[in-house]
Short mmCIF file of C-alpha atoms and ligand atoms in Angstrom, two decimals:
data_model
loop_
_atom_site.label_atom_id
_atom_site.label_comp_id
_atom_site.label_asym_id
_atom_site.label_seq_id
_atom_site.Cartn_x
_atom_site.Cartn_y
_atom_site.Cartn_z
CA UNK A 1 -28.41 -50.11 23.98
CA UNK A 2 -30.04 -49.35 20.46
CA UNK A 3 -32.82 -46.09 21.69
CA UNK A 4 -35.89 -46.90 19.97
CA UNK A 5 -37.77 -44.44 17.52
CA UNK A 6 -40.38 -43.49 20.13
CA UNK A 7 -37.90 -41.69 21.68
CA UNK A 8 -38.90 -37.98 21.85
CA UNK A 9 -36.20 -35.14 21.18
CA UNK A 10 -36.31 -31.62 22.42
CA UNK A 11 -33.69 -29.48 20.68
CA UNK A 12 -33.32 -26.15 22.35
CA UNK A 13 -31.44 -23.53 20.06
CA UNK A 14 -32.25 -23.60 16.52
CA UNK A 15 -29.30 -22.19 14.58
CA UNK A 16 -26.06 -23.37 13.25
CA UNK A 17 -25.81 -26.41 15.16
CA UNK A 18 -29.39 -27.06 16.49
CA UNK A 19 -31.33 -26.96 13.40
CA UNK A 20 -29.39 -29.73 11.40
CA UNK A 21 -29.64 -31.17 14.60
CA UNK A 22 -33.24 -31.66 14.85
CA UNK A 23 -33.56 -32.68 11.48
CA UNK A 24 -30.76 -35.48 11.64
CA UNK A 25 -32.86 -36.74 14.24
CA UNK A 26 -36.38 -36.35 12.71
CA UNK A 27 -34.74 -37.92 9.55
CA UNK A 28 -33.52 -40.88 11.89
CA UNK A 29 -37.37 -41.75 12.73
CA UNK A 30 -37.45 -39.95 15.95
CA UNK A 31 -39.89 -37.49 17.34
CA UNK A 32 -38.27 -33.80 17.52
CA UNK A 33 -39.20 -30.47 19.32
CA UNK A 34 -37.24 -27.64 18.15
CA UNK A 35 -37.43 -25.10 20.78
CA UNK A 36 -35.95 -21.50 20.06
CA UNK A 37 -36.21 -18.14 22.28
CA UNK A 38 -36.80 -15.97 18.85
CA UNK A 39 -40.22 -16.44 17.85
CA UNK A 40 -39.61 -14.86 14.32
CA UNK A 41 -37.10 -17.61 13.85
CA UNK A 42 -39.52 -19.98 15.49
CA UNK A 43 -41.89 -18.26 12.82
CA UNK A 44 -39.54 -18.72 9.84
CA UNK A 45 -38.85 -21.79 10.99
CA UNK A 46 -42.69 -23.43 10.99
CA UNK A 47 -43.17 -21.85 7.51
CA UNK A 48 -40.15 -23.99 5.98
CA UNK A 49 -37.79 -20.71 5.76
CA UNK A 50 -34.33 -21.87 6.53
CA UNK A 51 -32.54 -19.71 7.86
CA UNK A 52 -28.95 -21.29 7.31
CA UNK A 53 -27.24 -22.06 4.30
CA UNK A 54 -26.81 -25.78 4.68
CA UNK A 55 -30.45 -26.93 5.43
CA UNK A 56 -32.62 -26.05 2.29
CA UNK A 57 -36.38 -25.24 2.50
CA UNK A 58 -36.94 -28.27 0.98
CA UNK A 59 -35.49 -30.67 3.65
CA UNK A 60 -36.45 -28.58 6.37
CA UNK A 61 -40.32 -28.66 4.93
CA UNK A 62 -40.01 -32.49 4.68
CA UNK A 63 -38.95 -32.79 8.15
CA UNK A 64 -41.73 -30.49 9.39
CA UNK A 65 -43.90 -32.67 7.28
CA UNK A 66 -42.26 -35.69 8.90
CA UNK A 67 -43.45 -34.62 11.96
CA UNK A 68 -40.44 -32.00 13.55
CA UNK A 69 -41.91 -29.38 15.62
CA UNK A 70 -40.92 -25.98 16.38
CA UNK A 71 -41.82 -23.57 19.28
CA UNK A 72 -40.79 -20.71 21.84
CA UNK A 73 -40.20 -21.86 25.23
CA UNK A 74 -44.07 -21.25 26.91
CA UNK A 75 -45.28 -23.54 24.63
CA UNK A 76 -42.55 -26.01 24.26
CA UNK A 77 -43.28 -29.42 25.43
CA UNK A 78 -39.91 -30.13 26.92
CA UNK A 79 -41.65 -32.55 29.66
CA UNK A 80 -42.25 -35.20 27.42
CA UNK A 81 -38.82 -35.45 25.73
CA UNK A 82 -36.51 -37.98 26.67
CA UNK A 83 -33.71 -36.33 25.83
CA UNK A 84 -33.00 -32.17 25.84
CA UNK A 85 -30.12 -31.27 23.37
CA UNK A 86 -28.80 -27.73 24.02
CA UNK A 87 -26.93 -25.52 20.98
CA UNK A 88 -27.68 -22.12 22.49
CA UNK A 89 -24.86 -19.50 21.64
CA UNK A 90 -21.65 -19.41 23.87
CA UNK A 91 -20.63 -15.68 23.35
CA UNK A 92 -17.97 -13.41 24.95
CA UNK A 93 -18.43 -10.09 26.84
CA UNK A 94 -16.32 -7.16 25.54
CA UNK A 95 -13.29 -8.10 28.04
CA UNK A 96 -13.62 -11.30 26.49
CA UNK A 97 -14.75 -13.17 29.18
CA UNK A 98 -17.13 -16.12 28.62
CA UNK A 99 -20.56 -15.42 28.65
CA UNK A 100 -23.02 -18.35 29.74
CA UNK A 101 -26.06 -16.20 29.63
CA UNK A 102 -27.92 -18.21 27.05
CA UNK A 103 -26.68 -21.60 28.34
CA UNK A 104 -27.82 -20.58 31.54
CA UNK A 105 -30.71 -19.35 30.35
CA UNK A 106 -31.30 -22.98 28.43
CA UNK A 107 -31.02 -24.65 31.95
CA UNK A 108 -33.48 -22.82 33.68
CA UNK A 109 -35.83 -23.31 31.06
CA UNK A 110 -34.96 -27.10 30.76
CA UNK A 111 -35.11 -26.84 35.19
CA UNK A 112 -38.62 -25.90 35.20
CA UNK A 113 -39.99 -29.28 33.03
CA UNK A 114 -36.74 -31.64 34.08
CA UNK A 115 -38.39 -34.85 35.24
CA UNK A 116 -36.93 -38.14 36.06
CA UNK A 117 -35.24 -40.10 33.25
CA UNK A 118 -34.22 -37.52 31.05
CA UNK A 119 -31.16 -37.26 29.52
CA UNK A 120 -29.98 -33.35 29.09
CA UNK A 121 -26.61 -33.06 26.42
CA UNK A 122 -25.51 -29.68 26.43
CA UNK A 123 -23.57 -28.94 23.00
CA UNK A 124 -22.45 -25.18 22.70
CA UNK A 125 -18.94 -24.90 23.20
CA UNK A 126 -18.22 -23.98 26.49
CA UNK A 127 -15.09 -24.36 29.28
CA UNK A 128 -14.25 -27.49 30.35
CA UNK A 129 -15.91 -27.55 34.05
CA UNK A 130 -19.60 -26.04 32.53
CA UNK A 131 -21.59 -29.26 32.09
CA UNK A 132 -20.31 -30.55 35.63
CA UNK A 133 -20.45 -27.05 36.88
CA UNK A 134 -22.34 -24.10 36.41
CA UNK A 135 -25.02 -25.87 33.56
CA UNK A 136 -25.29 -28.82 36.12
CA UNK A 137 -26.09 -26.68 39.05
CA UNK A 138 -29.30 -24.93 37.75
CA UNK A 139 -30.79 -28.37 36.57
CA UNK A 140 -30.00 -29.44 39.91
CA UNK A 141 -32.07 -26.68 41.43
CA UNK A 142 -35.17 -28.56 40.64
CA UNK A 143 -34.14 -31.07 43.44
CA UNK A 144 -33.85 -33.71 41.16
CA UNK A 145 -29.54 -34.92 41.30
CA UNK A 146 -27.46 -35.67 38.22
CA UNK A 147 -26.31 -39.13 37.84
CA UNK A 148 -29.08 -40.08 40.39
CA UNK A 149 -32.09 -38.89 38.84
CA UNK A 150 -31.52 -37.49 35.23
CA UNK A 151 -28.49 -37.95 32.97
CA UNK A 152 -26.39 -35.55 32.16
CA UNK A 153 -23.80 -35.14 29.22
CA UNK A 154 -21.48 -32.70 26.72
CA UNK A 155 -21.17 -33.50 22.98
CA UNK A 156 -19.49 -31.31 21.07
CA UNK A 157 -20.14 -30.00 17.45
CA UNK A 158 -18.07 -30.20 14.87
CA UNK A 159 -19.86 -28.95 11.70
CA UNK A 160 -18.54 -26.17 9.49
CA UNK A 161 -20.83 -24.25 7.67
CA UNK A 162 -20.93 -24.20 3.97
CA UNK A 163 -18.53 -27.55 3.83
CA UNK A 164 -21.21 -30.50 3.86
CA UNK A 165 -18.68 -32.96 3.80
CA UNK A 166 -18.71 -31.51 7.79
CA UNK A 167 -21.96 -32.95 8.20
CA UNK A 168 -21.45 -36.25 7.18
CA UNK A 169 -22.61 -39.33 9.27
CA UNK A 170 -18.67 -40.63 9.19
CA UNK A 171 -17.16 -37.58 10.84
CA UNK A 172 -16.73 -38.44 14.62
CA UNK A 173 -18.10 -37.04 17.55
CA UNK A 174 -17.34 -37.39 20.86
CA UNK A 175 -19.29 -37.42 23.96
CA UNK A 176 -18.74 -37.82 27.52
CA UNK A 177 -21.06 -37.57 30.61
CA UNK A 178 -21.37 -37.81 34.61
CA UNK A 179 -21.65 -41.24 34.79
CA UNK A 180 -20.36 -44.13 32.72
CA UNK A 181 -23.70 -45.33 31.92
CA UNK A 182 -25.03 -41.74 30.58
CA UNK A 183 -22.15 -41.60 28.44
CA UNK A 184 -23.01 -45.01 26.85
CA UNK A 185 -27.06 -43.66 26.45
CA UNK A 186 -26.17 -40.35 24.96
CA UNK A 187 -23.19 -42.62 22.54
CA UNK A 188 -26.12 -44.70 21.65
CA UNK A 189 -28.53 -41.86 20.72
CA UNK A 190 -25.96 -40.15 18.51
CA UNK A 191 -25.53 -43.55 16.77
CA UNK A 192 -29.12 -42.81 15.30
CA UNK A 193 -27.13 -39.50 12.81
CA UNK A 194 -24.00 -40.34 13.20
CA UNK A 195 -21.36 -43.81 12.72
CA UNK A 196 -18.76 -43.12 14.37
CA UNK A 197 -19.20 -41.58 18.20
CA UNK A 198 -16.31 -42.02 21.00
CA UNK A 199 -17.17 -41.98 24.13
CA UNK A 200 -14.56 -40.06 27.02
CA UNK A 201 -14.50 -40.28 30.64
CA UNK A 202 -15.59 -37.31 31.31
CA UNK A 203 -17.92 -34.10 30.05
CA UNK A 204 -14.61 -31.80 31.00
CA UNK A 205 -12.14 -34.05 29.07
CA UNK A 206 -15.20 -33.51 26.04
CA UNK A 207 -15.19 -29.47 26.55
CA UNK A 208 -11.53 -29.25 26.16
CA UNK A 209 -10.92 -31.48 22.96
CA UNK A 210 -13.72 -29.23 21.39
CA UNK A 211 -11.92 -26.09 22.91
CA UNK A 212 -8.42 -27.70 21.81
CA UNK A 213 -10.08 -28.09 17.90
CA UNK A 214 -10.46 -24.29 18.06
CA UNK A 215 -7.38 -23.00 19.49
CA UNK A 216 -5.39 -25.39 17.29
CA UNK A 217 -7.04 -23.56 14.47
CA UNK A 218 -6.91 -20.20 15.95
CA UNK A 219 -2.90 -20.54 16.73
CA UNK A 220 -2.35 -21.87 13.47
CA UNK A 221 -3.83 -19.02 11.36
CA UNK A 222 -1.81 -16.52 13.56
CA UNK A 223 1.01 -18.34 12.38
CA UNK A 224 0.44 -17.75 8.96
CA UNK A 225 -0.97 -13.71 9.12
CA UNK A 226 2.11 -13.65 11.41
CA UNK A 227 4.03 -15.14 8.08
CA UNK A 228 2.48 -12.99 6.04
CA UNK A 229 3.60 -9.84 7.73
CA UNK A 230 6.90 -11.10 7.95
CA UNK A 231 7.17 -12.04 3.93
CA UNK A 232 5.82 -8.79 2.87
CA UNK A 233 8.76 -7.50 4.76
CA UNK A 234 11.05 -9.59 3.10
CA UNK A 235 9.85 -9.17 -0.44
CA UNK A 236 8.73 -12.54 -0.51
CA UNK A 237 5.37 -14.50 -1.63
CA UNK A 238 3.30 -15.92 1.56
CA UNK A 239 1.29 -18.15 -0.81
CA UNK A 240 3.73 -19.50 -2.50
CA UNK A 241 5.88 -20.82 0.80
CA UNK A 242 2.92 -22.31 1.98
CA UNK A 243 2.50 -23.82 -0.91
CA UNK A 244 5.39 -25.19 -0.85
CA UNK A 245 5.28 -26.04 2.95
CA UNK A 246 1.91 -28.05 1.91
CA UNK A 247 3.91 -30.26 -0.50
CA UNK A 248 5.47 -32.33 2.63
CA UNK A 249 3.32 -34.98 2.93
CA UNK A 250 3.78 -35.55 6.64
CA UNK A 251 3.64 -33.09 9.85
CA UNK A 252 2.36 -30.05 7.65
CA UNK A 253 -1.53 -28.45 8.04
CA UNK A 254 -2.26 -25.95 5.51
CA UNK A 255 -3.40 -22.67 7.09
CA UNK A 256 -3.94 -19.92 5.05
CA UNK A 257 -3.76 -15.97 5.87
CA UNK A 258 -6.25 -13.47 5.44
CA UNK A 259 -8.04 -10.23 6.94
CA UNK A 260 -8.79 -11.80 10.26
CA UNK A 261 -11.07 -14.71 11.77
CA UNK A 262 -14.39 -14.67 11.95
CA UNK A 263 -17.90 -16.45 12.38
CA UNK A 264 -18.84 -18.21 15.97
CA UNK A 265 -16.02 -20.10 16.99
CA UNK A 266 -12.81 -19.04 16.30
CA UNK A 267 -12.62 -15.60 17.53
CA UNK A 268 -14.58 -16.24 20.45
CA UNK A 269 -13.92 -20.47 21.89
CA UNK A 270 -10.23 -19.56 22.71
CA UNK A 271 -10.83 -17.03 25.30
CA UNK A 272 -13.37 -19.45 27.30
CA UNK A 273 -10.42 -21.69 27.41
CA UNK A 274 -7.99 -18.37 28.59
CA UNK A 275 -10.60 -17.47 31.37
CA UNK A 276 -11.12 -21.14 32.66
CA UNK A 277 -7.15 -21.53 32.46
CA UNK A 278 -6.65 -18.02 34.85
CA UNK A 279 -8.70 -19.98 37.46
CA UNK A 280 -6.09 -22.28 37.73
CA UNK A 281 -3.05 -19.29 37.64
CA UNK A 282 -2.17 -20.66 34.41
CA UNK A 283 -1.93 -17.83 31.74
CA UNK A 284 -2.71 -19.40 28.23
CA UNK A 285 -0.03 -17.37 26.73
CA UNK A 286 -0.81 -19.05 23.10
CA UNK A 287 -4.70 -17.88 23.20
CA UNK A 288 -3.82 -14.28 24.48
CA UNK A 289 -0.78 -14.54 21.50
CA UNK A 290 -3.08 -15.67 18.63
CA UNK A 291 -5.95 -13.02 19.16
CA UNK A 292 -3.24 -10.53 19.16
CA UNK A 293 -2.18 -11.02 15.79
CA UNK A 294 -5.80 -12.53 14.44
CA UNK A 295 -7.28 -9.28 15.72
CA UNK A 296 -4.67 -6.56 14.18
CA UNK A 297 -4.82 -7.92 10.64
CA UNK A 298 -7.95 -6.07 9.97
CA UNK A 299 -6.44 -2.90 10.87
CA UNK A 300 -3.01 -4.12 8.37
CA UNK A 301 -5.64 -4.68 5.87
CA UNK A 302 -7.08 -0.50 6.09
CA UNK A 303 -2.99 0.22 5.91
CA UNK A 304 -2.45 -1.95 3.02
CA UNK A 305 -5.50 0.01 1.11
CA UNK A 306 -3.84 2.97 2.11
CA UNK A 307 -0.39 1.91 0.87
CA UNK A 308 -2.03 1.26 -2.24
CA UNK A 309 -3.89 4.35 -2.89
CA UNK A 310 -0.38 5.94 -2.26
CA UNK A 311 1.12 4.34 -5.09
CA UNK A 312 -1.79 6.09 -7.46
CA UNK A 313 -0.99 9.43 -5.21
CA UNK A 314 -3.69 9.44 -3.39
CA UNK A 315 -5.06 9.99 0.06
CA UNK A 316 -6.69 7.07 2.08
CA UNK A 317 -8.97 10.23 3.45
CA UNK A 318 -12.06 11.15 0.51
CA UNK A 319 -10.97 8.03 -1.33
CA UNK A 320 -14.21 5.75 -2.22
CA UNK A 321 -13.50 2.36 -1.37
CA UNK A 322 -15.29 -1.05 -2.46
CA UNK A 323 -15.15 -4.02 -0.04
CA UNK A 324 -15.39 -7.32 -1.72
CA UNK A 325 -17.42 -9.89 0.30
CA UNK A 326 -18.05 -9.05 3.97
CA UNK A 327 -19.30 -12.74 4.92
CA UNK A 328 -16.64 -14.56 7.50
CA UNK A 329 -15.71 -16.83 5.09
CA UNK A 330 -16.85 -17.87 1.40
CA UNK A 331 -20.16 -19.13 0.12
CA UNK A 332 -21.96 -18.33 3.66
CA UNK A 333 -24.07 -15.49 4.47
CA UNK A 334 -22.98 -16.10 8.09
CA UNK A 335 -21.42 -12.43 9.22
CA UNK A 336 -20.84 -12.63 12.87
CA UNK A 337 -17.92 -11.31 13.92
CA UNK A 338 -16.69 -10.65 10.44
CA UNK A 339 -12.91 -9.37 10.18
CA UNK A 340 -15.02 -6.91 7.65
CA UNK A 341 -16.89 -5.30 10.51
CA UNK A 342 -13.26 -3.99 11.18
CA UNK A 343 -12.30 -3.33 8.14
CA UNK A 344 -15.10 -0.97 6.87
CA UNK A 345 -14.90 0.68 10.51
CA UNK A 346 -11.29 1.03 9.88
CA UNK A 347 -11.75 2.76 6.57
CA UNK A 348 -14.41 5.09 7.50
CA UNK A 349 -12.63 6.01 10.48
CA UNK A 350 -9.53 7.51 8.05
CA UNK A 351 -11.72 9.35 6.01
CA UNK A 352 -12.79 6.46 3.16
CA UNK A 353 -16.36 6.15 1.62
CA UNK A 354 -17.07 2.67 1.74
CA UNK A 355 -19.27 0.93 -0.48
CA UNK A 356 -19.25 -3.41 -0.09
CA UNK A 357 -21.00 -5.88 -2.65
CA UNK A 358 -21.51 -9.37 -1.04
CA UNK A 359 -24.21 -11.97 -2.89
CA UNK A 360 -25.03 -13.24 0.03
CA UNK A 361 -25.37 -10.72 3.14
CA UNK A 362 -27.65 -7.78 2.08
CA UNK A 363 -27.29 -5.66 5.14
CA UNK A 364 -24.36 -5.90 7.52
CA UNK A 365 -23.31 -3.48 10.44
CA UNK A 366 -19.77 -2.43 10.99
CA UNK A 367 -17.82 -2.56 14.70
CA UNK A 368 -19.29 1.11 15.47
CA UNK A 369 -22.67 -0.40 14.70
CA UNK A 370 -23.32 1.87 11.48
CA UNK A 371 -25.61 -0.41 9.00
CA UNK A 372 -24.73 -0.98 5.03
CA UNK A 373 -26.42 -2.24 2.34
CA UNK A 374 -24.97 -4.01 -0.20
CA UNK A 375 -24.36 -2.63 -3.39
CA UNK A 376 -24.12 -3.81 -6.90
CA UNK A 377 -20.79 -5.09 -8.10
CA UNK A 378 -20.57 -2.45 -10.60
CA UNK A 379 -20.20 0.61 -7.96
CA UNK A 380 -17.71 -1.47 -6.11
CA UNK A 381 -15.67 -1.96 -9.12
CA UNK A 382 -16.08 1.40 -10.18
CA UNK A 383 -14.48 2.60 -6.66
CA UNK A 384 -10.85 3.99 -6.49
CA UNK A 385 -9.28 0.60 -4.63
CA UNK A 386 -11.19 -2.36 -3.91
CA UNK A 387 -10.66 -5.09 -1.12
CA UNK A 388 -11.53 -8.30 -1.46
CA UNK A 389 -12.47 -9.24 2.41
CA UNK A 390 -14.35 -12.70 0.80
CA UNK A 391 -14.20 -14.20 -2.28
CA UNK A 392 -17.48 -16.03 -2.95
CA UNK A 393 -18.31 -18.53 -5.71
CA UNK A 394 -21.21 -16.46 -6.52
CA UNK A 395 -18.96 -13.48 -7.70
CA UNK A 396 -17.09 -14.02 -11.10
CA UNK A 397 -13.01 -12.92 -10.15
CA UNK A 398 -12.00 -12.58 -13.82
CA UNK A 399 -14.83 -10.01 -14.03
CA UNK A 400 -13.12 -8.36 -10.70
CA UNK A 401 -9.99 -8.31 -11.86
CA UNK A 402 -10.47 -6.94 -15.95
CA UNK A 403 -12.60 -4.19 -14.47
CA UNK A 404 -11.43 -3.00 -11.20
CA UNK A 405 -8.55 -0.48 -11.70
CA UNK A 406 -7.05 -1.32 -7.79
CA UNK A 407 -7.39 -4.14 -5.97
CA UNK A 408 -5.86 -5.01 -2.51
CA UNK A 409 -6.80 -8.76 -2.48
CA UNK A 410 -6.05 -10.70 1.36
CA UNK A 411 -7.36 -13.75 0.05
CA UNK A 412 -4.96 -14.73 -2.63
CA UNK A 413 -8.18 -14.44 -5.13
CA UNK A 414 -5.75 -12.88 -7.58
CA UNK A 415 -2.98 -16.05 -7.38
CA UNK A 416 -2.36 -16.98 -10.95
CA UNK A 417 -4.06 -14.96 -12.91
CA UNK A 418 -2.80 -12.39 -15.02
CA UNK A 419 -2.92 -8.96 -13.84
CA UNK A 420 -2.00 -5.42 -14.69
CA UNK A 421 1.44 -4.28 -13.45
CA UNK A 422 0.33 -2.57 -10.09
CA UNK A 423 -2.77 -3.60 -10.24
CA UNK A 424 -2.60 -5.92 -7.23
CA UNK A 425 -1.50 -5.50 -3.78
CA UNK A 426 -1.90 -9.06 -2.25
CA UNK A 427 -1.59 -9.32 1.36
CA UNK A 428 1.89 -11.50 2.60
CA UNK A 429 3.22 -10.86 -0.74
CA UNK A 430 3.42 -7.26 -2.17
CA UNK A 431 2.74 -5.94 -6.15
CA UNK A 432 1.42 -8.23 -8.22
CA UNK A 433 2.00 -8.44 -12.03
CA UNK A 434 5.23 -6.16 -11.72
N1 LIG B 501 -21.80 -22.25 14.03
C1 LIG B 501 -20.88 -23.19 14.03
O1 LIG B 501 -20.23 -23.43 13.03
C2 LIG B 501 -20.60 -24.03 15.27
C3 LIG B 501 -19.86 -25.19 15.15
C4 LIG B 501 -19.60 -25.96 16.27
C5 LIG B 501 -20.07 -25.52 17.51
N2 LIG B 501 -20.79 -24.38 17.59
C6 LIG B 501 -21.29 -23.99 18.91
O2 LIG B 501 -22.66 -24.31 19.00
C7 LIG B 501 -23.34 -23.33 19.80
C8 LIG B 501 -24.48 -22.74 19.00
O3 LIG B 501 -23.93 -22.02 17.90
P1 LIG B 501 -24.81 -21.63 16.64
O4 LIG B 501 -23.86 -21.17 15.62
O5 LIG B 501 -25.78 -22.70 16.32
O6 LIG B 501 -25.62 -20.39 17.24
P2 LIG B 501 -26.85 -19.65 16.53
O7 LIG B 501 -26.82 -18.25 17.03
O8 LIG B 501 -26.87 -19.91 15.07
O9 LIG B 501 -28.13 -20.39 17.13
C9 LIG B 501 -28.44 -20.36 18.49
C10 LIG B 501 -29.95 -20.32 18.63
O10 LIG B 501 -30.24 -20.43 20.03
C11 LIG B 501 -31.35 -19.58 20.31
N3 LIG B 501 -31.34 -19.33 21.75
C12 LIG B 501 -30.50 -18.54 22.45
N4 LIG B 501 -30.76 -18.63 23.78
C13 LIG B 501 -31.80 -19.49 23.90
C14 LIG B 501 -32.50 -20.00 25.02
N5 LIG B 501 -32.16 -19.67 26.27
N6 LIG B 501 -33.52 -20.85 24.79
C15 LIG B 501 -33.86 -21.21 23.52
N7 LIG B 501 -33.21 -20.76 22.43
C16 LIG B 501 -32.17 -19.93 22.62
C17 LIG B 501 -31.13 -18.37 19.43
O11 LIG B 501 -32.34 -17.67 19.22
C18 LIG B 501 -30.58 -19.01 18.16
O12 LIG B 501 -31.60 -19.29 17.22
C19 LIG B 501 -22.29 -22.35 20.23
O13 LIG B 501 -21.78 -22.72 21.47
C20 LIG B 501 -21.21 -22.51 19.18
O14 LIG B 501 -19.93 -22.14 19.66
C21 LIG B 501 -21.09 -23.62 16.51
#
């Protein structure tokens, strides 16, 4: 079944996944609502502002100009769509326990206008058992019955933020629904943005590849912070084993260590797997494992600072300390859940002034909710250690380096270049430059 272009789109959630989203699909020829809770983003949104880093104002104004629409829920038209996407957020509580607020939330809004016909795809990461369970059961509330009266699938995300190659039409996605035949409509719809769409038996078996994806990650950078820990015990380079690991050309991922994992996914899709898995008495032991030792590097990080201000004599406590980049990971201003939200808390909580410097996140909040503003480079460089929590493209290294008189660097943003004999403590490998 090829969908024709008449087809109207409501996209409800208009962030990270939902907004490149509804522009693949107003790109495609099709008629898109953006719907989004946060009228200023709704706001920002309608006056070509994009607020993410891989949609420019430029393609998001053509879209609006080719006909996208954006609104808050009153006035959202989801009747007339023929298909509701859903990319609301998938948080955790602070017990880590999954909470489906927002998808919930999405469902009774969808509920209210659900008519006949419609196909509803829900696409935030979620538990396997969701889109059959809980999501399913408040669209059913409107009396109308999935797989009777409206369609109902999961298709997972896969984009990564600040890698466009994520984006691409040729990177699969998969899909799976109630029914055989609502599987094969929502396939064919995502044929419109995207080549190469696989179809599963099931919206459960969907939730848990997506779920699997994460915790693969999520296990695998444990394995290397674990690594790192372990080599700066042994006096030996991290980086460099890796490295060398990475040469076999078979059977071998390349993870890399660093302060701690961050953004939307990693830190947080695990434990929905955890809590769904403790409903069956099954104890994911590698989840509960990997945000043990994800979670404590920030807290190695503040220990490494202090192990470094020791070497100059110095006291952790009245020292002023510049953090280098507080975005999750390089070239985003995406902060959520930033191992740096950690690591500043960390510092200030042993006594440290903290000043951070990051090109692309102007204000950022630490754990205990304290706000920061970012600083110029210069005062950062001019503090008495400085951590490099990111290393962006926008920030010149050599620069870092020749000027800053201490650096503890957890991003191997020092490897190869020359530095000053105890200039550089490098996390998972010890004094640099002798
Ligand atoms: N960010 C990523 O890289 C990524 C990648 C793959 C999957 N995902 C998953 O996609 C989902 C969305 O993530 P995101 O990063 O786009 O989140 P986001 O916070 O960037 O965007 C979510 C948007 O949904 C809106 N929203 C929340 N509740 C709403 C409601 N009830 N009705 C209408 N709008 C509502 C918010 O205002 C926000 O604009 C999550 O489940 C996430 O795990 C994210």
């Amino acid at each position: 079944m090829t969908p024709s272009s008449d087809q109207r789109i409501a996209v409800v959630g208009l962030g990270y996944v939902g907004l490149p989203l509804a522009i693949a699909f107003t790109e495609a020829g099709l008629q898109v609502e953006g719907i989004d809770a946060n009228g200023p983003r709704v706001a920002e949104l309608a006056a070509a502002h994009s607020p993410i880093d891989d949609i420019s104002d430029q393609r998001l104004a053509t879209a609006l100009a080719d006909g996208l629409s954006v609104a808050e829920p009153p006035s959202a038209h989801l009747a007339d769509a023929d298909v509701v996407f859903v990319c609301v957020p998938t948080p955790i509580t602070r017990s880590k326990d999954p909470d489906l607020g927002p998808v919930l939330n999405a469902a009774t809004l969808i509920r209210e206008h659900l008519r006949e016909g419609q196909l509803v795809v829900l696409q935030s990461t979620t538990f396997p058992g969701t889109t059959s369970g809980p999501f399913r059961e408040e669209l059913e509330r409107s009396g109308l019955v999935a797989g009777r009266d409206f369609d109902l699938a999961f298709a997972p995300e896969r984009v990564n933020p600040g890698d466009p190659a994520s984006a691409a039409k040729g990177v699969p996605r998969l899909v799976g629904a109630t029914s055989q035949a609502a599987t094969s409509r929502a396939a064919a719809l995502l044929r419109c943005i995207n080549d190469n769409v696989i179809e599963l038996s099931s919206p459960d078996a969907a939730e848990l590849a997506k779920l699997l994806e994460n915790v693969f990650r999520n296990v695998n950078i444990a394995l290397v912070n674990q690594l790192a820990l372990l080599c700066e015990r042994m006096g030996l380079d991290v980086w460099e084993v890796i490295d060398a690991a990475a040469t076999k050309p078979f059977g071998f991922m390349r993870f890399t260590p660093g302060p701690g994992v961050g953004g939307h996914c990693i830190p947080v899709d695990p434990y929905y797997l955890a809590w769904r898995a403790r409903e069956f008495d099954f104890i994911d032991r590698f989840v509960e494992l990997a945000g043990d030792i994800n979670f404590a590097m920030p807290r190695h990080v503040v220990d490494l600072v202090a192990e470094a201000l020791n070497e100059r004599g110095r006291a952790l406590r009245g020292a002023r300390i510049g953090v280098l980049g507080v975005a999750f990971k390089p070239n985003v201003r995406d902060a959520r859940n930033s191992p740096a939200a950690d690591v500043i808390a960390g510092l200030i909580g042993r006594g440290a002034n903290v000043v951070y410097h990051d090109p692309h996140v102007p204000t950022f909040r630490d754990v205990t909710g304290t706000r920061h503003e970012s600083q110029p480079l210069d005062d950062v460089l001019a503090a008495d250690a400085v951590v490099v929590v990111t290393a962006h493209k926008a920030v010149d290294m050599d620069d870092v380096y020749a000027r800053a008189d201490l650096v503890v660097d957890t991003v191997n943003s020092s490897g190869g270049r020359d530095v000053r004999p105890r200039q550089v403590l490098r996390l998972g490998a010890g004094w640099s430059g002798g």
